[in-house]
Amino acid sequence: MKLFESKHDFLYPWDQVTAANWQKYPNELSTHVVSVDILSRSIDKENKVLRTERLIGCKQPVPRWMTALVGGQEYSYVREISEVDLVNKTLIMKSHNLTMNHLLQVNETVIYKPDMDLPGQRTLFIQQAEITAFASFSRICDKIEDWSVERFGQNAKTGKMAFEGVLKTLGDKWEESGVFVKDVSNSLINDIHEVTEKTSEVLSEVSKLGNVFRDD
Amino acid sequence: MGNIMSVSFAPECTEKKTKYDDCFNKWYTEKFLKGTSMENECTQLWDDYITCVNAALANHQIKPSLDKAREDQPFSHEEISGSDKK
């Protein structure tokens, strides 16, 4: 098992960040993410916690060697559970892959909470992923894991920068109207690269492992 | 300005999803975050949408792996809230 960890400060208040989190899904350029569905949603009124279960679909260009093992599947899916805790001011998301999880398991946890130093202005983002590959040979597992961690890190970096852009646009509108307006221009949408759907990305790009495998 | 909404995995559910998402996002930003409403106000739209999704999950044969995932990793409230205290 390999671990990936990342922290970042977004210069926006926590409530805005959580609202943007629901609206950053259209991914016209991040074409691996093809769908987002809400599977269940409940509110713990006493504790003011909103719990949501989502299904993220992504294209799955499965490499030949893997197709032989798992059978060809056009799409892969990630399940995500999130909880917005209004009292403790935390947004915590946990996700894992539903597809190919006997070959590669990616368990991701993301936490958004107000920065201790500037709680009304900054939001701390903490991301942790556990990546485990299963294969017959430990050497191949190592390669898959190393590659996945590397890809995870690259994507996370791009994703954070892009989410800053989304937050800025939505934040300006927030100041104007006091509420989030979901009209985000197409050009901006095109810049969006997912922050938290790294699980999908890792999976969808697992295809490139086909090359690694052939090198052996 | 055109909105690009994310689509459902089942094309026949996308329109219902968009209507529900619009309602939810409005409620979330205008009421939930301000602490003025803990009641889901989009129940009718939700019912339409989730009925569509549940049928599609079965048709697309996603249901078995979803059920297994829910059983293997329920991600209970305790587990979720506990991950901030590690």
Tab-separated table of C-alpha atoms in Angstrom:
chain	number	residue	atom	x	y	z
A	1	MET	CA	0.000	0.000	0.000
A	2	LYS	CA	1.179	3.498	-0.818
A	3	LEU	CA	0.003	6.751	0.703
A	4	PHE	CA	-0.530	10.086	-0.912
A	5	GLU	CA	-1.058	13.169	1.235
A	6	SER	CA	-1.569	16.782	0.369
A	7	LYS	CA	-2.561	20.010	2.133
A	8	HIS	CA	-3.597	23.341	0.761
A	9	ASP	CA	-5.108	26.626	1.924
A	10	PHE	CA	-7.939	28.097	-0.114
A	11	LEU	CA	-8.350	31.831	0.467
A	12	TYR	CA	-12.133	31.568	0.720
A	13	PRO	CA	-14.476	31.050	3.629
A	14	TRP	CA	-15.494	27.512	4.399
A	15	ASP	CA	-19.186	27.922	3.490
A	16	GLN	CA	-18.323	29.182	0.006
A	17	VAL	CA	-15.913	26.328	-0.548
A	18	THR	CA	-18.548	23.751	0.395
A	19	ALA	CA	-21.114	25.317	-1.945
A	20	ALA	CA	-18.585	25.368	-4.787
A	21	ASN	CA	-17.885	21.719	-4.100
A	22	TRP	CA	-21.386	20.770	-5.300
A	23	GLN	CA	-21.015	22.840	-8.437
A	24	LYS	CA	-17.561	22.016	-9.719
A	25	TYR	CA	-18.647	18.869	-11.466
A	26	PRO	CA	-19.214	19.808	-15.069
A	27	ASN	CA	-16.070	18.541	-16.624
A	28	GLU	CA	-16.108	19.212	-20.334
A	29	LEU	CA	-12.345	18.933	-20.587
A	30	SER	CA	-11.720	16.383	-17.911
A	31	THR	CA	-13.393	13.958	-20.198
A	32	HIS	CA	-12.687	10.962	-18.022
A	33	VAL	CA	-15.458	12.115	-15.654
A	34	VAL	CA	-18.618	11.435	-17.590
A	35	SER	CA	-21.329	11.472	-14.945
A	36	VAL	CA	-22.228	12.428	-11.398
A	37	ASP	CA	-25.279	11.079	-9.585
A	38	ILE	CA	-26.638	11.531	-6.095
A	39	LEU	CA	-27.614	8.145	-4.694
A	40	SER	CA	-28.870	9.186	-1.287
A	41	ARG	CA	-29.043	12.254	0.862
A	42	SER	CA	-30.100	12.708	4.464
A	43	ILE	CA	-30.077	15.389	7.119
A	44	ASP	CA	-29.315	14.830	10.783
A	45	LYS	CA	-31.374	17.753	12.047
A	46	GLU	CA	-30.176	17.567	15.629
A	47	ASN	CA	-26.481	17.688	14.730
A	48	LYS	CA	-26.951	19.722	11.536
A	49	VAL	CA	-25.136	17.230	9.333
A	50	LEU	CA	-25.933	16.783	5.642
A	51	ARG	CA	-24.855	13.368	4.359
A	52	THR	CA	-24.659	12.640	0.639
A	53	GLU	CA	-23.779	9.527	-1.329
A	54	ARG	CA	-22.706	10.044	-4.919
A	55	LEU	CA	-21.734	7.898	-7.866
A	56	ILE	CA	-19.003	9.273	-10.133
A	57	GLY	CA	-18.745	7.658	-13.547
A	58	CYS	CA	-15.650	7.789	-15.698
A	59	LYS	CA	-14.522	6.402	-19.002
A	60	GLN	CA	-12.472	3.318	-18.643
A	61	PRO	CA	-10.022	2.729	-21.425
A	62	VAL	CA	-8.921	-0.630	-20.123
A	63	PRO	CA	-5.588	-1.857	-21.471
A	64	ARG	CA	-5.489	-5.208	-23.208
A	65	TRP	CA	-3.655	-7.037	-20.435
A	66	MET	CA	-6.201	-5.829	-17.940
A	67	THR	CA	-9.187	-6.577	-20.120
A	68	ALA	CA	-8.050	-10.153	-20.161
A	69	LEU	CA	-8.165	-10.175	-16.377
A	70	VAL	CA	-11.295	-8.234	-15.599
A	71	GLY	CA	-13.363	-8.401	-18.728
A	72	GLY	CA	-13.934	-5.315	-20.844
A	73	GLN	CA	-15.938	-2.578	-19.155
A	74	GLU	CA	-16.636	0.717	-20.818
A	75	TYR	CA	-17.125	2.722	-17.635
A	76	SER	CA	-15.782	2.600	-14.135
A	77	TYR	CA	-17.484	3.998	-11.073
A	78	VAL	CA	-16.438	5.621	-7.826
A	79	ARG	CA	-18.664	5.838	-4.758
A	80	GLU	CA	-18.297	8.878	-2.533
A	81	ILE	CA	-19.810	9.660	0.874
A	82	SER	CA	-19.645	13.214	2.139
A	83	GLU	CA	-20.809	14.923	5.297
A	84	VAL	CA	-21.217	18.651	5.757
A	85	ASP	CA	-21.165	19.312	9.506
A	86	LEU	CA	-22.550	22.782	10.066
A	87	VAL	CA	-21.768	22.846	13.796
A	88	ASN	CA	-18.132	21.723	13.607
A	89	LYS	CA	-17.703	23.349	10.193
A	90	THR	CA	-16.201	20.404	8.389
A	91	LEU	CA	-16.808	18.895	4.973
A	92	ILE	CA	-15.400	15.394	4.906
A	93	MET	CA	-15.533	13.168	1.822
A	94	LYS	CA	-14.549	9.547	1.538
A	95	SER	CA	-14.457	7.701	-1.741
A	96	HIS	CA	-13.458	4.375	-3.219
A	97	ASN	CA	-13.594	2.703	-6.595
A	98	LEU	CA	-16.377	0.218	-7.374
A	99	THR	CA	-14.787	-1.053	-10.553
A	100	MET	CA	-11.597	-3.071	-10.859
A	101	ASN	CA	-11.213	-2.999	-7.096
A	102	HIS	CA	-9.801	-6.490	-7.046
A	103	LEU	CA	-6.848	-5.082	-9.019
A	104	LEU	CA	-6.449	-1.599	-7.628
A	105	GLN	CA	-8.082	-0.026	-4.586
A	106	VAL	CA	-8.002	3.702	-4.110
A	107	ASN	CA	-9.418	4.994	-0.835
A	108	GLU	CA	-9.490	8.742	-0.626
A	109	THR	CA	-10.341	11.080	2.246
A	110	VAL	CA	-10.736	14.817	1.748
A	111	ILE	CA	-11.347	17.296	4.562
A	112	TYR	CA	-12.275	20.947	4.181
A	113	LYS	CA	-12.362	23.004	7.369
A	114	PRO	CA	-11.770	26.627	8.347
A	115	ASP	CA	-8.108	27.516	8.786
A	116	MET	CA	-7.397	27.918	12.511
A	117	ASP	CA	-5.569	31.217	12.006
A	118	LEU	CA	-8.121	32.908	9.761
A	119	PRO	CA	-11.313	30.863	10.212
A	120	GLY	CA	-13.617	33.334	8.452
A	121	GLN	CA	-11.384	33.794	5.449
A	122	ARG	CA	-9.410	30.676	4.715
A	123	THR	CA	-10.226	27.017	4.267
A	124	LEU	CA	-7.797	24.216	4.904
A	125	PHE	CA	-7.875	21.337	2.434
A	126	ILE	CA	-6.444	18.003	3.500
A	127	GLN	CA	-6.326	15.101	1.075
A	128	GLN	CA	-5.198	11.590	1.787
A	129	ALA	CA	-5.288	8.577	-0.473
A	130	GLU	CA	-4.390	4.973	0.171
A	131	ILE	CA	-3.530	3.157	-3.023
A	132	THR	CA	-3.257	-0.600	-3.028
A	133	ALA	CA	-2.579	-2.735	-6.077
A	134	PHE	CA	-3.182	-6.454	-6.159
A	135	ALA	CA	-1.312	-8.630	-8.598
A	136	SER	CA	0.575	-11.868	-8.616
A	137	PHE	CA	3.999	-10.310	-8.594
A	138	SER	CA	5.006	-7.808	-5.958
A	139	ARG	CA	7.289	-6.052	-8.418
A	140	ILE	CA	4.349	-5.243	-10.661
A	141	CYS	CA	2.318	-4.124	-7.639
A	142	ASP	CA	5.111	-1.741	-6.740
A	143	LYS	CA	5.141	-0.323	-10.241
A	144	ILE	CA	1.386	0.144	-10.283
A	145	GLU	CA	1.405	1.793	-6.877
A	146	ASP	CA	4.330	4.095	-7.632
A	147	TRP	CA	2.787	5.126	-10.899
A	148	SER	CA	-0.591	5.723	-9.269
A	149	VAL	CA	0.886	7.848	-6.489
A	150	GLU	CA	2.795	9.891	-9.045
A	151	ARG	CA	-0.306	10.460	-11.171
A	152	PHE	CA	-2.355	11.260	-8.096
A	153	GLY	CA	0.124	13.957	-7.080
A	154	GLN	CA	0.262	15.549	-10.519
A	155	ASN	CA	-3.498	15.668	-10.845
A	156	ALA	CA	-4.021	16.986	-7.337
A	157	LYS	CA	-1.730	19.931	-8.044
A	158	THR	CA	-3.551	20.951	-11.209
A	159	GLY	CA	-6.900	20.417	-9.541
A	160	LYS	CA	-6.193	22.768	-6.667
A	161	MET	CA	-5.142	25.574	-8.986
A	162	ALA	CA	-8.258	25.184	-11.084
A	163	PHE	CA	-10.551	25.065	-8.063
A	164	GLU	CA	-9.075	28.425	-7.004
A	165	GLY	CA	-10.412	29.848	-10.275
A	166	VAL	CA	-13.877	28.427	-9.690
A	167	LEU	CA	-13.907	29.794	-6.162
A	168	LYS	CA	-12.922	33.240	-7.375
A	169	THR	CA	-15.721	33.474	-9.912
A	170	LEU	CA	-18.334	32.103	-7.553
A	171	GLY	CA	-16.958	34.246	-4.730
A	172	ASP	CA	-17.361	37.471	-6.703
A	173	LYS	CA	-20.974	36.588	-7.313
A	174	TRP	CA	-21.395	35.696	-3.674
A	175	GLU	CA	-20.305	39.192	-2.705
A	176	GLU	CA	-22.697	40.755	-5.193
A	177	SER	CA	-25.780	38.790	-4.283
A	178	GLY	CA	-25.078	37.054	-1.006
A	179	VAL	CA	-25.737	33.705	-2.626
A	180	PHE	CA	-23.971	31.498	-5.061
A	181	VAL	CA	-25.109	31.756	-8.631
A	182	LYS	CA	-24.293	28.748	-10.660
A	183	ASP	CA	-23.734	30.581	-13.920
A	184	VAL	CA	-20.104	29.932	-14.435
A	185	SER	CA	-18.871	30.875	-17.857
A	186	ASN	CA	-18.020	28.136	-20.289
A	187	SER	CA	-14.421	29.217	-20.509
A	188	LEU	CA	-14.003	28.837	-16.794
A	189	ILE	CA	-15.773	25.517	-16.795
A	190	ASN	CA	-13.267	24.403	-19.370
A	191	ASP	CA	-10.475	25.092	-16.900
A	192	ILE	CA	-11.983	22.985	-14.197
A	193	HIS	CA	-9.983	20.021	-13.245
A	194	GLU	CA	-11.323	17.943	-10.434
A	195	VAL	CA	-9.825	18.260	-6.995
A	196	THR	CA	-11.388	15.325	-5.296
A	197	GLU	CA	-12.132	12.952	-8.115
A	198	LYS	CA	-8.554	11.850	-8.311
A	199	THR	CA	-9.782	8.385	-7.681
A	200	SER	CA	-11.513	8.395	-11.037
A	201	GLU	CA	-8.496	9.875	-12.724
A	202	VAL	CA	-6.120	7.343	-11.340
A	203	LEU	CA	-8.425	4.610	-12.514
A	204	SER	CA	-9.021	6.024	-15.937
A	205	GLU	CA	-5.334	6.510	-16.514
A	206	VAL	CA	-4.489	3.088	-15.254
A	207	SER	CA	-4.646	2.168	-18.906
A	208	LYS	CA	-1.175	3.571	-19.364
A	209	LEU	CA	0.036	0.838	-17.111
A	210	GLY	CA	-0.361	-1.365	-20.104
A	211	ASN	CA	2.927	0.063	-21.329
A	212	VAL	CA	4.643	-0.598	-18.036
A	213	PHE	CA	3.465	-4.148	-18.193
A	214	ARG	CA	4.684	-4.650	-21.746
A	215	ASP	CA	8.166	-3.401	-20.760
A	216	ASP	CA	8.577	-6.380	-18.488
B	1	MET	CA	-24.634	32.413	-20.036
B	2	GLY	CA	-24.938	28.714	-20.573
B	3	ASN	CA	-24.704	26.339	-17.702
B	4	ILE	CA	-22.946	23.102	-18.200
B	5	MET	CA	-24.514	20.673	-15.803
B	6	SER	CA	-23.033	17.324	-15.063
B	7	VAL	CA	-25.023	14.483	-16.533
B	8	SER	CA	-26.431	11.340	-15.014
B	9	PHE	CA	-24.827	8.001	-15.878
B	10	ALA	CA	-28.264	7.201	-17.283
B	11	PRO	CA	-29.153	9.714	-20.023
B	12	GLU	CA	-32.872	9.378	-19.321
B	13	CYS	CA	-32.286	10.709	-15.782
B	14	THR	CA	-30.224	13.792	-16.659
B	15	GLU	CA	-33.149	16.195	-17.003
B	16	LYS	CA	-34.574	15.100	-13.658
B	17	LYS	CA	-31.127	15.396	-12.116
B	18	THR	CA	-30.657	18.954	-13.409
B	19	LYS	CA	-33.965	20.075	-11.930
B	20	TYR	CA	-33.123	18.486	-8.600
B	21	ASP	CA	-29.562	19.900	-8.553
B	22	ASP	CA	-30.871	23.410	-9.235
B	23	CYS	CA	-33.316	23.135	-6.367
B	24	PHE	CA	-30.721	21.617	-4.027
B	25	ASN	CA	-27.990	24.172	-4.742
B	26	LYS	CA	-30.406	27.018	-4.114
B	27	TRP	CA	-31.578	25.493	-0.850
B	28	TYR	CA	-28.000	24.683	0.208
B	29	THR	CA	-26.584	28.174	-0.280
B	30	GLU	CA	-29.614	30.222	0.691
B	31	LYS	CA	-30.934	28.208	3.611
B	32	PHE	CA	-28.872	25.281	4.848
B	33	LEU	CA	-25.570	27.163	5.117
B	34	LYS	CA	-27.325	29.988	6.912
B	35	GLY	CA	-28.810	27.522	9.331
B	36	THR	CA	-32.367	28.545	8.528
B	37	SER	CA	-33.568	25.216	7.126
B	38	MET	CA	-32.805	21.629	8.028
B	39	GLU	CA	-35.693	20.377	5.885
B	40	ASN	CA	-35.045	19.113	2.385
B	41	GLU	CA	-37.316	21.277	0.283
B	42	CYS	CA	-36.789	19.434	-2.987
B	43	THR	CA	-38.566	16.194	-2.127
B	44	GLN	CA	-40.817	15.967	-5.192
B	45	LEU	CA	-37.905	16.571	-7.580
B	46	TRP	CA	-35.791	14.132	-5.584
B	47	ASP	CA	-38.422	11.402	-5.799
B	48	ASP	CA	-38.625	11.790	-9.582
B	49	TYR	CA	-34.863	11.702	-9.939
B	50	ILE	CA	-34.046	8.846	-7.569
B	51	THR	CA	-36.784	6.630	-9.003
B	52	CYS	CA	-35.139	7.041	-12.385
B	53	VAL	CA	-31.652	6.401	-10.971
B	54	ASN	CA	-32.640	3.302	-9.029
B	55	ALA	CA	-34.210	1.734	-12.112
B	56	ALA	CA	-31.105	2.552	-14.153
B	57	LEU	CA	-28.717	1.159	-11.519
B	58	ALA	CA	-30.465	-2.177	-11.862
B	59	ASN	CA	-30.599	-2.042	-15.665
B	60	HIS	CA	-26.942	-1.124	-16.030
B	61	GLN	CA	-25.967	-3.842	-13.546
B	62	ILE	CA	-24.191	-1.402	-11.267
B	63	LYS	CA	-26.393	-2.340	-8.332
B	64	PRO	CA	-24.487	-5.497	-7.264
B	65	SER	CA	-21.089	-3.775	-6.991
B	66	LEU	CA	-22.722	-0.789	-5.295
B	67	ASP	CA	-24.414	-2.999	-2.728
B	68	LYS	CA	-21.153	-4.792	-2.063
B	69	ALA	CA	-19.295	-1.502	-1.644
B	70	ARG	CA	-21.923	-0.251	0.791
B	71	GLU	CA	-21.535	-3.412	2.805
B	72	ASP	CA	-17.712	-3.495	2.693
B	73	GLN	CA	-17.248	0.185	3.456
B	74	PRO	CA	-20.350	1.810	4.920
B	75	PHE	CA	-18.421	5.001	5.744
B	76	SER	CA	-20.598	5.482	8.816
B	77	HIS	CA	-21.075	8.868	10.432
B	78	GLU	CA	-18.618	7.828	13.151
B	79	GLU	CA	-16.003	6.845	10.590
B	80	ILE	CA	-16.443	10.044	8.595
B	81	SER	CA	-16.359	12.412	11.562
B	82	GLY	CA	-13.509	10.417	13.103
B	83	SER	CA	-11.226	10.972	10.115
B	84	ASP	CA	-10.803	14.617	11.133
B	85	LYS	CA	-9.476	13.599	14.527
B	86	LYS	CA	-6.650	11.300	13.443
